[in-house]
């Protein structure tokens, strides 16, 4: 009986090991898929972080929208509003038009202008959708054009898109902390 189990164990190891080696050898022999266009890759990154912020805006309890950990921090809602507003500032520069709603000067809209959760969710959704449209409309050529960056300097649009994506990622991380501080699990961690 012991010999039977030993033989079964050995065959199992060979089967698993052989499958693993076969799978690795097969992928090494196949050519990698061609790269997508640069604008498609940028759009993928833009939508990825944007959809995470939208999911958080929709998911977080409205009664906690004004939560913050420390007095000198932005609230949950103000983090979302700031991230979306900076996106609009950059989208407008890249597009050369005044896309999106009027939220005042700068990139820190007042909570009074976006009183409800629905107002905040809509603002974040509009920023993500408008940015995606501009990336798609301008394509790869649009990434090589220049727009006014920060200060008195021009920057390639690809740089501005990457800046906006990274900036949204930083706020996503802050919002994850707000979730955890309220004993909540962020939507992206529930998968």
Coordinates of N, CA, C and O in Angstrom, one line a residue:
X1 N 0.8 -1.2 0.0 CA 0.0 0.0 0.0 C 0.9 1.3 0.0 O 0.6 2.2 -0.7
X2 N 2.0 1.3 0.8 CA 2.9 2.4 0.8 C 3.5 2.6 -0.5 O 3.7 3.7 -1.0
X3 N 3.8 1.5 -1.2 CA 4.4 1.6 -2.5 C 3.5 2.2 -3.5 O 3.8 3.0 -4.3
X4 N 2.2 1.9 -3.4 CA 1.2 2.4 -4.3 C 1.1 4.0 -4.2 O 1.1 4.7 -5.1
X5 N 1.1 4.4 -2.9 CA 1.0 5.9 -2.7 C 2.3 6.6 -3.1 O 2.2 7.7 -3.6
X6 N 3.4 5.9 -3.0 CA 4.7 6.5 -3.4 C 4.7 6.6 -4.9 O 5.1 7.6 -5.5
X7 N 4.3 5.6 -5.6 CA 4.2 5.6 -7.1 C 3.2 6.7 -7.6 O 3.5 7.5 -8.5
X8 N 2.1 6.8 -6.9 CA 1.1 7.8 -7.3 C 1.6 9.2 -7.1 O 1.5 10.1 -7.9
X9 N 2.3 9.4 -6.0 CA 3.0 10.7 -5.7 C 4.0 11.0 -6.7 O 4.1 12.2 -7.2
X10 N 4.8 10.1 -7.1 CA 5.9 10.3 -8.1 C 5.2 10.6 -9.5 O 5.7 11.6 -10.2
X11 N 4.2 9.9 -9.9 CA 3.5 10.2 -11.2 C 2.9 11.6 -11.1 O 2.9 12.4 -12.1
X12 N 2.3 12.0 -10.0 CA 1.7 13.3 -9.8 C 2.8 14.4 -10.0 O 2.6 15.4 -10.7
X13 N 3.9 14.2 -9.4 CA 5.0 15.2 -9.5 C 5.5 15.3 -10.9 O 5.7 16.4 -11.5
X14 N 5.6 14.1 -11.6 CA 6.0 14.1 -13.0 C 5.0 14.8 -13.9 O 5.4 15.6 -14.8
X15 N 3.8 14.6 -13.6 CA 2.7 15.2 -14.5 C 2.7 16.7 -14.3 O 2.6 17.5 -15.3
X16 N 2.8 17.2 -13.0 CA 2.8 18.6 -12.8 C 4.1 19.2 -13.3 O 4.0 20.3 -14.0
X17 N 5.2 18.6 -13.0 CA 6.5 19.2 -13.5 C 6.5 19.2 -15.0 O 7.0 20.1 -15.6
X18 N 6.1 18.1 -15.6 CA 6.1 18.1 -17.1 C 5.2 19.1 -17.7 O 5.6 19.7 -18.7
X19 N 4.1 19.3 -17.2 CA 3.1 20.3 -17.7 C 3.8 21.7 -17.5 O 3.7 22.5 -18.4
X20 N 4.4 22.0 -16.4 CA 5.1 23.3 -16.2 C 6.2 23.5 -17.2 O 6.3 24.6 -17.7
X21 N 7.0 22.5 -17.4 CA 8.1 22.6 -18.4 C 7.6 22.8 -19.8 O 8.1 23.6 -20.5
X22 N 6.5 22.1 -20.1 CA 6.0 22.2 -21.4 C 5.4 23.6 -21.6 O 5.6 24.2 -22.7
X23 N 4.7 24.1 -20.7 CA 4.1 25.5 -20.8 C 5.2 26.5 -20.9 O 5.1 27.4 -21.7
X24 N 6.3 26.4 -20.2 CA 7.4 27.4 -20.3 C 8.0 27.3 -21.7 O 8.3 28.3 -22.3
X25 N 8.3 26.1 -22.2 CA 8.9 25.9 -23.4 C 8.1 26.5 -24.6 O 8.5 27.1 -25.5
X26 N 6.8 26.3 -24.4 CA 5.8 26.8 -25.5 C 5.8 28.3 -25.6 O 5.9 28.8 -26.7
X27 N 5.8 29.0 -24.4 CA 5.8 30.4 -24.5 C 7.1 31.0 -25.0 O 7.1 32.1 -25.5
X28 N 8.2 30.3 -24.7 CA 9.5 30.8 -25.2 C 9.6 30.7 -26.7 O 10.3 31.5 -27.4
X29 N 8.9 29.7 -27.3 CA 9.0 29.5 -28.7 C 8.1 30.5 -29.5 O 8.3 30.8 -30.7
X30 N 7.0 31.0 -28.8 CA 6.1 31.9 -29.5 C 6.6 33.3 -29.5 O 7.1 33.8 -28.4
X31 N 6.4 34.0 -30.5 CA 6.8 35.4 -30.6 C 5.8 36.2 -29.7 O 4.6 35.9 -29.7
X32 N 6.3 37.3 -29.0 CA 5.4 38.1 -28.2 C 4.4 38.8 -29.1 O 4.7 39.1 -30.3
X33 N 3.3 39.2 -28.6 CA 2.3 40.0 -29.3 C 2.9 41.3 -29.6 O 3.7 41.8 -28.8
X34 N 2.6 41.9 -30.7 CA 3.1 43.3 -31.0 C 2.6 44.3 -30.0 O 1.5 44.1 -29.4
X35 N 3.4 45.3 -29.8 CA 3.0 46.4 -28.9 C 1.8 47.1 -29.5 O 1.7 47.3 -30.7
X36 N 0.9 47.6 -28.6 CA -0.2 48.4 -29.0 C 0.4 49.8 -29.3 O 1.5 50.1 -29.0
X37 N -0.5 50.7 -29.9 CA 0.0 52.0 -30.1 C 0.2 52.7 -28.8 O -0.3 52.3 -27.7
X38 N 1.1 53.7 -28.8 CA 1.4 54.5 -27.6 C 0.1 55.1 -27.0 O -0.1 55.1 -25.8
X39 N -0.8 55.6 -27.8 CA -2.0 56.2 -27.3 C -2.9 55.1 -26.7 O -3.6 55.4 -25.7
X40 N -3.0 53.9 -27.3 CA -3.7 52.9 -26.7 C -3.2 52.5 -25.3 O -3.9 52.2 -24.4
X41 N -1.9 52.4 -25.2 CA -1.3 52.1 -23.9 C -1.5 53.2 -22.9 O -1.8 52.9 -21.7
X42 N -1.4 54.5 -23.3 CA -1.7 55.6 -22.4 C -3.2 55.6 -22.0 O -3.5 55.8 -20.8
X43 N -4.1 55.3 -22.9 CA -5.5 55.2 -22.6 C -5.8 54.1 -21.6 O -6.6 54.3 -20.7
X44 N -5.1 53.0 -21.7 CA -5.2 51.9 -20.8 C -4.9 52.3 -19.4 O -5.6 52.1 -18.4
X45 N -3.7 53.0 -19.2 CA -3.3 53.5 -17.9 C -4.2 54.5 -17.4 O -4.6 54.6 -16.2
X46 N -4.7 55.4 -18.2 CA -5.6 56.5 -17.8 C -6.9 55.9 -17.3 O -7.4 56.3 -16.2
X47 N -7.5 55.0 -18.1 CA -8.7 54.4 -17.7 C -8.6 53.5 -16.4 O -9.5 53.4 -15.6
X48 N -7.4 52.8 -16.3 CA -7.2 52.0 -15.1 C -7.3 52.8 -13.8 O -8.1 52.4 -12.9
X49 N -6.5 53.8 -13.7 CA -6.6 54.6 -12.4 C -7.9 55.4 -12.3 O -8.4 55.5 -11.2
X50 N -8.4 55.9 -13.5 CA -9.6 56.6 -13.4 C -10.8 55.8 -13.0 O -11.6 56.2 -12.1
X51 N -10.9 54.6 -13.4 CA -11.9 53.7 -13.0 C -11.8 53.3 -11.6 O -12.8 53.0 -10.9
X52 N -10.6 53.2 -11.0 CA -10.5 52.9 -9.6 C -11.0 54.1 -8.8 O -11.7 53.9 -7.8
X53 N -10.7 55.3 -9.2 CA -11.2 56.5 -8.5 C -12.8 56.6 -8.6 O -13.4 56.9 -7.6
X54 N -13.3 56.3 -9.8 CA -14.8 56.3 -9.9 C -15.4 55.2 -9.0 O -16.4 55.5 -8.3
X55 N -14.8 54.0 -9.0 CA -15.4 53.0 -8.1 C -15.4 53.4 -6.7 O -16.3 53.1 -5.9
X56 N -14.3 54.0 -6.2 CA -14.2 54.5 -4.8 C -15.3 55.6 -4.6 O -15.9 55.6 -3.6
X57 N -15.4 56.5 -5.5 CA -16.3 57.6 -5.4 C -17.8 57.1 -5.2 O -18.6 57.5 -4.4
X58 N -18.1 56.0 -6.0 CA -19.4 55.4 -6.0 C -19.6 54.6 -4.7 O -20.7 54.5 -4.2
X59 N -18.5 54.0 -4.2 CA -18.6 53.0 -3.2 C -18.6 53.5 -1.8 O -19.3 53.1 -0.9
X60 N -17.8 54.5 -1.5 CA -17.5 55.0 -0.2 C -18.8 55.6 0.4 O -19.5 56.3 -0.3
X61 N -19.1 55.3 1.6 CA -20.4 55.8 2.2 C -20.5 57.4 2.2 O -19.5 58.0 2.6
X62 N -21.6 57.9 1.8 CA -21.7 59.3 1.7 C -21.6 60.0 3.1 O -21.0 61.1 3.1
X63 N -22.0 59.3 4.1 CA -21.8 59.9 5.5 C -20.4 60.0 5.9 O -20.1 60.7 6.9
X64 N -19.5 59.4 5.2 CA -18.0 59.5 5.5 C -17.3 60.3 4.4 O -16.1 60.4 4.5
X65 N -18.0 61.0 3.5 CA -17.3 61.7 2.5 C -16.5 62.9 3.0 O -15.5 63.3 2.4
X66 N -16.8 63.4 4.2 CA -16.0 64.5 4.8 C -15.0 64.0 5.8 O -14.5 64.8 6.6
X67 N -14.7 62.7 5.8 CA -13.8 62.1 6.7 C -12.4 62.4 6.3 O -12.0 62.5 5.1
X68 N -11.5 62.7 7.3 CA -10.1 62.8 7.1 C -9.4 62.3 8.4 O -10.0 62.3 9.5
X69 N -8.2 61.9 8.2 CA -7.4 61.3 9.4 C -6.9 62.4 10.3 O -6.8 62.3 11.5
X70 N -6.4 63.5 9.7 CA -5.8 64.6 10.4 C -6.4 65.9 10.0 O -6.9 66.0 8.8
X71 N -6.4 66.9 10.8 CA -7.0 68.2 10.5 C -6.4 68.9 9.3 O -7.1 69.6 8.7
X72 N -5.2 68.7 9.0 CA -4.5 69.4 7.9 C -4.5 68.6 6.6 O -3.8 68.9 5.7
X73 N -5.4 67.6 6.5 CA -5.5 66.8 5.3 C -6.8 67.2 4.5 O -7.7 67.7 5.1
X74 N -6.9 66.8 3.3 CA -8.1 66.9 2.5 C -9.0 65.7 3.0 O -8.6 64.7 3.3
X75 N -10.3 66.0 2.9 CA -11.3 65.0 3.2 C -11.3 64.0 2.0 O -10.7 64.2 1.0
X76 N -12.1 62.9 2.2 CA -12.2 61.9 1.1 C -12.7 62.6 -0.1 O -12.2 62.5 -1.2
X77 N -13.8 63.4 0.0 CA -14.4 64.1 -1.1 C -13.4 65.1 -1.7 O -13.3 65.1 -3.0
X78 N -12.7 65.8 -0.9 CA -11.8 66.8 -1.5 C -10.6 66.2 -2.2 O -10.1 66.7 -3.2
X79 N -10.2 65.0 -1.8 CA -9.2 64.3 -2.5 C -9.7 63.9 -3.9 O -9.0 64.1 -4.9
X80 N -10.9 63.4 -4.0 CA -11.5 63.1 -5.3 C -11.6 64.3 -6.2 O -11.3 64.3 -7.4
X81 N -12.1 65.4 -5.6 CA -12.4 66.6 -6.3 C -11.0 67.2 -6.8 O -10.9 67.7 -8.0
X82 N -10.0 67.2 -6.0 CA -8.7 67.7 -6.4 C -8.1 66.9 -7.5 O -7.6 67.4 -8.5
X83 N -8.2 65.6 -7.4 CA -7.6 64.7 -8.5 C -8.3 64.9 -9.8 O -7.7 65.1 -10.8
X84 N -9.6 65.0 -9.8 CA -10.4 65.2 -11.0 C -10.1 66.6 -11.6 O -10.0 66.8 -12.8
X85 N -10.0 67.6 -10.7 CA -9.8 69.0 -11.1 C -8.5 69.2 -11.8 O -8.4 69.8 -12.8
X86 N -7.4 68.6 -11.2 CA -6.1 68.6 -11.9 C -6.2 67.9 -13.2 O -5.6 68.4 -14.2
X87 N -6.9 66.8 -13.3 CA -7.1 66.2 -14.6 C -7.7 67.1 -15.6 O -7.2 67.2 -16.7
X88 N -8.7 67.8 -15.2 CA -9.4 68.8 -16.1 C -8.4 69.9 -16.5 O -8.4 70.3 -17.7
X89 N -7.6 70.4 -15.6 CA -6.7 71.5 -15.9 C -5.7 71.0 -17.0 O -5.5 71.7 -18.0
X90 N -5.2 69.8 -16.9 CA -4.3 69.2 -17.9 C -5.0 68.9 -19.2 O -4.5 69.1 -20.3
X91 N -6.2 68.3 -19.1 CA -7.0 67.9 -20.3 C -7.3 69.2 -21.1 O -7.2 69.2 -22.3
X92 N -7.6 70.3 -20.4 CA -7.9 71.5 -21.1 C -6.7 72.1 -21.8 O -6.8 72.6 -22.9
X93 N -5.6 72.0 -21.2 CA -4.3 72.4 -21.8 C -4.0 71.6 -23.1 O -3.6 72.1 -24.1
X94 N -4.1 70.3 -22.9 CA -3.8 69.4 -24.0 C -4.8 69.5 -25.2 O -4.4 69.5 -26.3
X95 N -6.1 69.6 -24.8 CA -7.1 69.7 -25.9 C -7.2 71.1 -26.5 O -7.7 71.3 -27.6
X96 N -6.7 72.1 -25.7 CA -6.9 73.5 -26.2 C -8.3 74.0 -26.2 O -8.7 74.9 -26.9
X97 N -9.1 73.4 -25.3 CA -10.5 73.8 -25.2 C -10.9 73.7 -23.7 O -10.3 73.0 -22.9
X98 N -12.0 74.3 -23.4 CA -12.5 74.4 -22.0 C -13.5 73.2 -21.7 O -14.7 73.4 -21.5
X99 N -13.0 72.0 -21.7 CA -13.8 70.8 -21.4 C -14.2 70.7 -20.0 O -13.5 71.2 -19.1
X100 N -15.3 70.1 -19.7 CA -15.7 69.9 -18.4 C -16.5 71.0 -17.7 O -16.6 72.1 -18.3
X101 N -17.0 70.8 -16.5 CA -17.8 71.8 -15.8 C -16.9 72.9 -15.3 O -15.7 72.8 -15.1
X102 N -17.5 74.0 -15.0 CA -16.8 75.2 -14.3 C -16.7 74.8 -12.8 O -17.7 74.6 -12.2
X103 N -15.5 74.8 -12.4 CA -15.2 74.5 -10.9 C -14.4 75.5 -10.3 O -13.8 75.4 -9.2
X104 N -14.2 76.7 -11.0 CA -13.5 77.8 -10.4 C -12.0 77.7 -10.8 O -11.6 76.9 -11.7
X105 N -11.2 78.6 -10.2 CA -9.8 78.6 -10.5 C -9.0 77.5 -9.8 O -9.4 77.1 -8.7
X106 N -7.9 77.1 -10.4 CA -7.0 76.2 -9.7 C -7.5 74.8 -9.8 O -8.3 74.4 -10.7
X107 N -7.0 73.9 -8.9 CA -7.3 72.5 -8.9 C -7.9 72.0 -7.5 O -7.7 70.9 -7.2
X108 N -8.5 72.9 -6.8 CA -9.1 72.6 -5.5 C -10.5 73.1 -5.4 O -10.8 74.1 -4.7
X109 N -11.4 72.4 -6.1 CA -12.8 72.9 -6.1 C -13.4 72.9 -4.7 O -13.0 72.1 -3.9
X110 N -14.3 73.8 -4.5 CA -14.9 73.9 -3.2 C -15.9 72.8 -3.0 O -16.6 72.4 -4.0
X111 N -16.0 72.3 -1.8 CA -17.0 71.2 -1.5 C -18.4 71.8 -1.7 O -19.4 71.1 -1.9
X112 N -18.6 73.1 -1.5 CA -19.9 73.8 -1.7 C -20.4 73.7 -3.1 O -21.6 73.7 -3.3
X113 N -19.5 73.6 -4.1 CA -19.9 73.4 -5.5 C -20.3 72.0 -5.8 O -20.9 71.7 -6.8
X114 N -19.8 71.1 -5.0 CA -20.1 69.6 -5.2 C -20.6 69.1 -3.8 O -19.9 68.4 -3.1
X115 N -21.8 69.4 -3.5 CA -22.4 69.1 -2.2 C -22.7 67.7 -1.9 O -22.5 67.2 -0.8
X116 N -23.1 66.9 -2.9 CA -23.5 65.5 -2.7 C -22.5 64.5 -3.2 O -21.7 64.9 -4.1
X117 N -22.7 63.3 -2.8 CA -21.9 62.2 -3.3 C -22.1 62.1 -4.9 O -21.1 62.0 -5.6
X118 N -23.3 62.3 -5.3 CA -23.6 62.2 -6.7 C -22.9 63.2 -7.5 O -22.4 63.0 -8.6
X119 N -22.8 64.5 -6.9 CA -22.0 65.5 -7.6 C -20.6 65.2 -7.8 O -20.0 65.4 -8.8
X120 N -20.0 64.6 -6.7 CA -18.6 64.2 -6.8 C -18.4 63.1 -7.8 O -17.4 63.1 -8.6
X121 N -19.2 62.1 -7.7 CA -19.1 60.9 -8.6 C -19.1 61.4 -10.1 O -18.3 61.1 -10.9
X122 N -20.1 62.3 -10.4 CA -20.3 62.8 -11.7 C -19.0 63.6 -12.2 O -18.6 63.4 -13.3
X123 N -18.5 64.4 -11.3 CA -17.3 65.2 -11.6 C -16.1 64.2 -12.0 O -15.4 64.4 -13.0
X124 N -15.9 63.2 -11.1 CA -14.8 62.3 -11.4 C -15.0 61.5 -12.7 O -14.1 61.4 -13.5
X125 N -16.2 61.1 -12.9 CA -16.6 60.3 -14.2 C -16.3 61.2 -15.4 O -15.7 60.7 -16.4
X126 N -16.7 62.5 -15.3 CA -16.5 63.4 -16.4 C -15.1 63.6 -16.8 O -14.7 63.6 -17.9
X127 N -14.2 63.7 -15.7 CA -12.8 63.9 -15.9 C -12.2 62.7 -16.6 O -11.4 62.8 -17.6
X128 N -12.6 61.5 -16.2 CA -12.0 60.3 -16.8 C -12.5 60.1 -18.2 O -11.7 59.9 -19.1
X129 N -13.8 60.3 -18.5 CA -14.4 60.2 -19.8 C -13.8 61.3 -20.8 O -13.4 60.9 -21.9
X130 N -13.7 62.5 -20.3 CA -13.2 63.6 -21.2 C -11.7 63.3 -21.5 O -11.3 63.5 -22.7
X131 N -10.9 62.9 -20.5 CA -9.5 62.6 -20.8 C -9.4 61.4 -21.8 O -8.6 61.5 -22.7
X132 N -10.2 60.4 -21.6 CA -10.1 59.3 -22.5 C -10.5 59.7 -24.0 O -9.8 59.3 -24.9
X133 N -11.5 60.6 -24.1 CA -11.8 61.0 -25.5 C -10.7 61.8 -26.1 O -10.4 61.6 -27.3
X134 N -10.0 62.7 -25.3 CA -8.9 63.4 -25.9 C -7.8 62.5 -26.3 O -7.2 62.7 -27.4
X135 N -7.4 61.6 -25.5 CA -6.4 60.6 -25.8 C -6.7 59.9 -27.1 O -5.9 59.8 -28.0
X136 N -8.0 59.4 -27.2 CA -8.4 58.7 -28.4 C -8.4 59.6 -29.7 O -8.0 59.2 -30.7
X137 N -8.9 60.8 -29.5 CA -9.0 61.7 -30.6 C -7.6 62.1 -31.2 O -7.4 62.2 -32.4
X138 N -6.7 62.4 -30.3 CA -5.4 62.9 -30.7 C -4.4 61.8 -31.1 O -3.5 62.0 -31.9
X139 N -4.6 60.6 -30.6 CA -3.8 59.4 -31.0 C -2.3 59.6 -30.6 O -2.0 60.5 -29.8
X140 N -1.5 58.9 -31.3 CA -0.1 58.9 -31.0 C 0.5 60.3 -31.3 O 1.4 60.8 -30.6
X141 N 0.1 60.9 -32.4 CA 0.6 62.2 -32.7 C 0.3 63.3 -31.6 O 1.2 64.1 -31.4
X142 N -0.8 63.1 -30.9 CA -1.1 64.0 -29.8 C -0.2 63.9 -28.7 O 0.1 64.9 -28.0
X143 N 0.4 62.7 -28.5 CA 1.3 62.5 -27.4 C 2.6 63.3 -27.6 O 3.3 63.7 -26.7
X144 N 3.0 63.5 -28.9 CA 4.2 64.2 -29.2 C 4.1 65.7 -29.2 O 5.1 66.4 -29.2
X145 N 2.9 66.2 -29.3 CA 2.7 67.7 -29.3 C 3.1 68.2 -27.9 O 3.2 67.5 -26.9
X146 N 3.2 69.5 -27.8 CA 3.6 70.2 -26.6 C 2.4 71.1 -26.1 O 1.7 71.6 -26.9
X147 N 2.3 71.2 -24.8 CA 1.4 72.1 -24.2 C 2.0 72.8 -23.0 O 3.1 72.3 -22.6
X148 N 1.4 73.8 -22.5 CA 2.0 74.5 -21.3 C 1.9 73.5 -20.1 O 0.9 73.0 -19.8
X149 N 3.1 73.3 -19.6 CA 3.2 72.4 -18.4 C 3.0 73.2 -17.1 O 2.1 74.1 -17.1
X150 N 3.9 73.0 -16.2 CA 3.8 73.8 -15.0 C 4.9 74.8 -15.0 O 6.0 74.7 -15.6
X151 N 4.6 76.0 -14.4 CA 5.5 77.1 -14.5 C 5.4 77.6 -15.9 O 4.4 77.5 -16.5
X152 N 6.5 78.2 -16.4 CA 6.5 78.8 -17.7 C 7.3 77.9 -18.6 O 8.3 78.3 -19.2
X153 N 6.8 76.6 -18.8 CA 7.6 75.7 -19.6 C 6.6 74.8 -20.4 O 5.6 74.4 -19.9
X154 N 7.0 74.5 -21.6 CA 6.2 73.6 -22.4 C 6.7 72.1 -22.1 O 7.8 71.9 -21.6
X155 N 5.7 71.2 -22.2 CA 6.0 69.8 -22.0 C 5.3 69.0 -23.0 O 4.3 69.4 -23.6
X156 N 5.9 67.8 -23.4 CA 5.2 66.9 -24.3 C 3.9 66.5 -23.6 O 3.8 66.3 -22.4
X157 N 2.8 66.3 -24.4 CA 1.6 65.9 -23.9 C 1.7 64.5 -23.2 O 1.0 64.3 -22.2
X158 N 2.6 63.7 -23.7 CA 2.7 62.4 -23.0 C 3.2 62.5 -21.6 O 2.8 61.8 -20.7
X159 N 4.0 63.5 -21.4 CA 4.5 63.8 -20.0 C 3.3 64.3 -19.1 O 3.2 63.8 -18.0
X160 N 2.5 65.1 -19.7 CA 1.4 65.7 -18.9 C 0.4 64.5 -18.6 O -0.1 64.5 -17.5
X161 N 0.1 63.6 -19.5 CA -0.7 62.5 -19.2 C -0.2 61.6 -18.2 O -0.8 61.2 -17.2
X162 N 1.1 61.4 -18.3 CA 1.8 60.5 -17.2 C 1.7 61.2 -15.9 O 1.5 60.5 -14.8
X163 N 1.9 62.5 -15.9 CA 1.9 63.2 -14.6 C 0.5 63.1 -14.0 O 0.3 62.8 -12.8
X164 N -0.6 63.3 -14.8 CA -1.9 63.2 -14.3 C -2.2 61.8 -13.8 O -2.9 61.6 -12.7
X165 N -1.8 60.8 -14.5 CA -2.0 59.4 -14.1 C -1.3 59.1 -12.7 O -1.9 58.5 -11.8
X166 N -0.1 59.5 -12.6 CA 0.7 59.3 -11.4 C 0.0 60.1 -10.2 O -0.1 59.6 -9.1
X167 N -0.4 61.3 -10.5 CA -1.0 62.1 -9.5 C -2.3 61.5 -9.0 O -2.6 61.4 -7.8
X168 N -3.1 60.9 -9.9 CA -4.3 60.2 -9.5 C -4.0 59.0 -8.7 O -4.7 58.6 -7.8
X169 N -2.9 58.3 -9.1 CA -2.4 57.1 -8.3 C -2.1 57.5 -6.9 O -2.3 56.7 -5.9
X170 N -1.5 58.6 -6.7 CA -1.1 59.1 -5.3 C -2.4 59.3 -4.5 O -2.4 58.9 -3.3
X171 N -3.4 59.9 -5.1 CA -4.6 60.1 -4.4 C -5.4 58.8 -4.2 O -6.0 58.7 -3.1
X172 N -5.3 57.9 -5.1 CA -5.9 56.6 -4.9 C -5.3 56.0 -3.6 O -6.0 55.4 -2.8
X173 N -4.0 56.0 -3.5 CA -3.3 55.5 -2.3 C -3.8 56.1 -1.0 O -4.1 55.5 0.0
X174 N -4.0 57.5 -1.0 CA -4.5 58.2 0.1 C -5.9 57.7 0.5 O -6.3 57.5 1.6
X175 N -6.7 57.5 -0.6 CA -8.1 57.1 -0.3 C -8.2 55.6 0.2 O -9.1 55.3 0.9
X176 N -7.2 54.8 -0.2 CA -7.2 53.5 0.4 C -7.0 53.6 1.9 O -7.6 52.8 2.7
X177 N -6.1 54.5 2.3 CA -5.9 54.7 3.8 C -7.2 55.1 4.4 O -7.5 54.6 5.5
X178 N -8.0 55.9 3.8 CA -9.3 56.4 4.4 C -10.2 55.2 4.5 O -11.0 55.1 5.5
X179 N -10.2 54.3 3.5 CA -11.0 53.1 3.6 C -10.6 52.3 4.8 O -11.4 51.9 5.6
X180 N -9.3 52.0 4.9 CA -8.8 51.1 5.9 C -9.1 51.7 7.3 O -9.4 51.0 8.3
X181 N -8.9 53.0 7.4 CA -9.2 53.7 8.7 C -10.6 53.6 9.1 O -10.9 53.7 10.3
X182 N -11.5 53.3 8.2 CA -12.9 53.2 8.5 C -13.3 51.7 8.5 O -14.5 51.4 8.4
X183 N -12.3 50.8 8.5 CA -12.6 49.4 8.5 C -13.4 48.9 7.3 O -14.2 48.0 7.4
X184 N -13.0 49.5 6.2 CA -13.7 49.2 4.9 C -12.6 48.6 3.9 O -11.4 49.0 4.1
X185 N -13.0 47.8 3.0 CA -12.1 47.3 2.0 C -12.3 48.0 0.7 O -13.5 48.1 0.2
X186 N -11.3 48.6 0.1 CA -11.4 49.3 -1.2 C -11.9 48.4 -2.3 O -11.6 47.2 -2.3
X187 N -12.7 48.9 -3.2 CA -13.3 48.0 -4.3 C -12.2 47.2 -5.0 O -12.5 46.0 -5.3
X188 N -11.1 47.8 -5.3 CA -10.1 47.0 -6.1 C -9.4 45.9 -5.3 O -8.9 45.0 -5.9
X189 N -9.5 45.9 -4.0 CA -9.0 44.9 -3.1 C -10.0 43.7 -2.9 O -9.6 42.8 -2.3
X190 N -11.2 43.9 -3.4 CA -12.2 42.9 -3.1 C -12.2 41.7 -4.2 O -12.9 40.8 -4.1
X191 N -11.4 41.9 -5.2 CA -11.4 40.9 -6.3 C -10.8 39.6 -5.8 O -10.0 39.5 -5.1

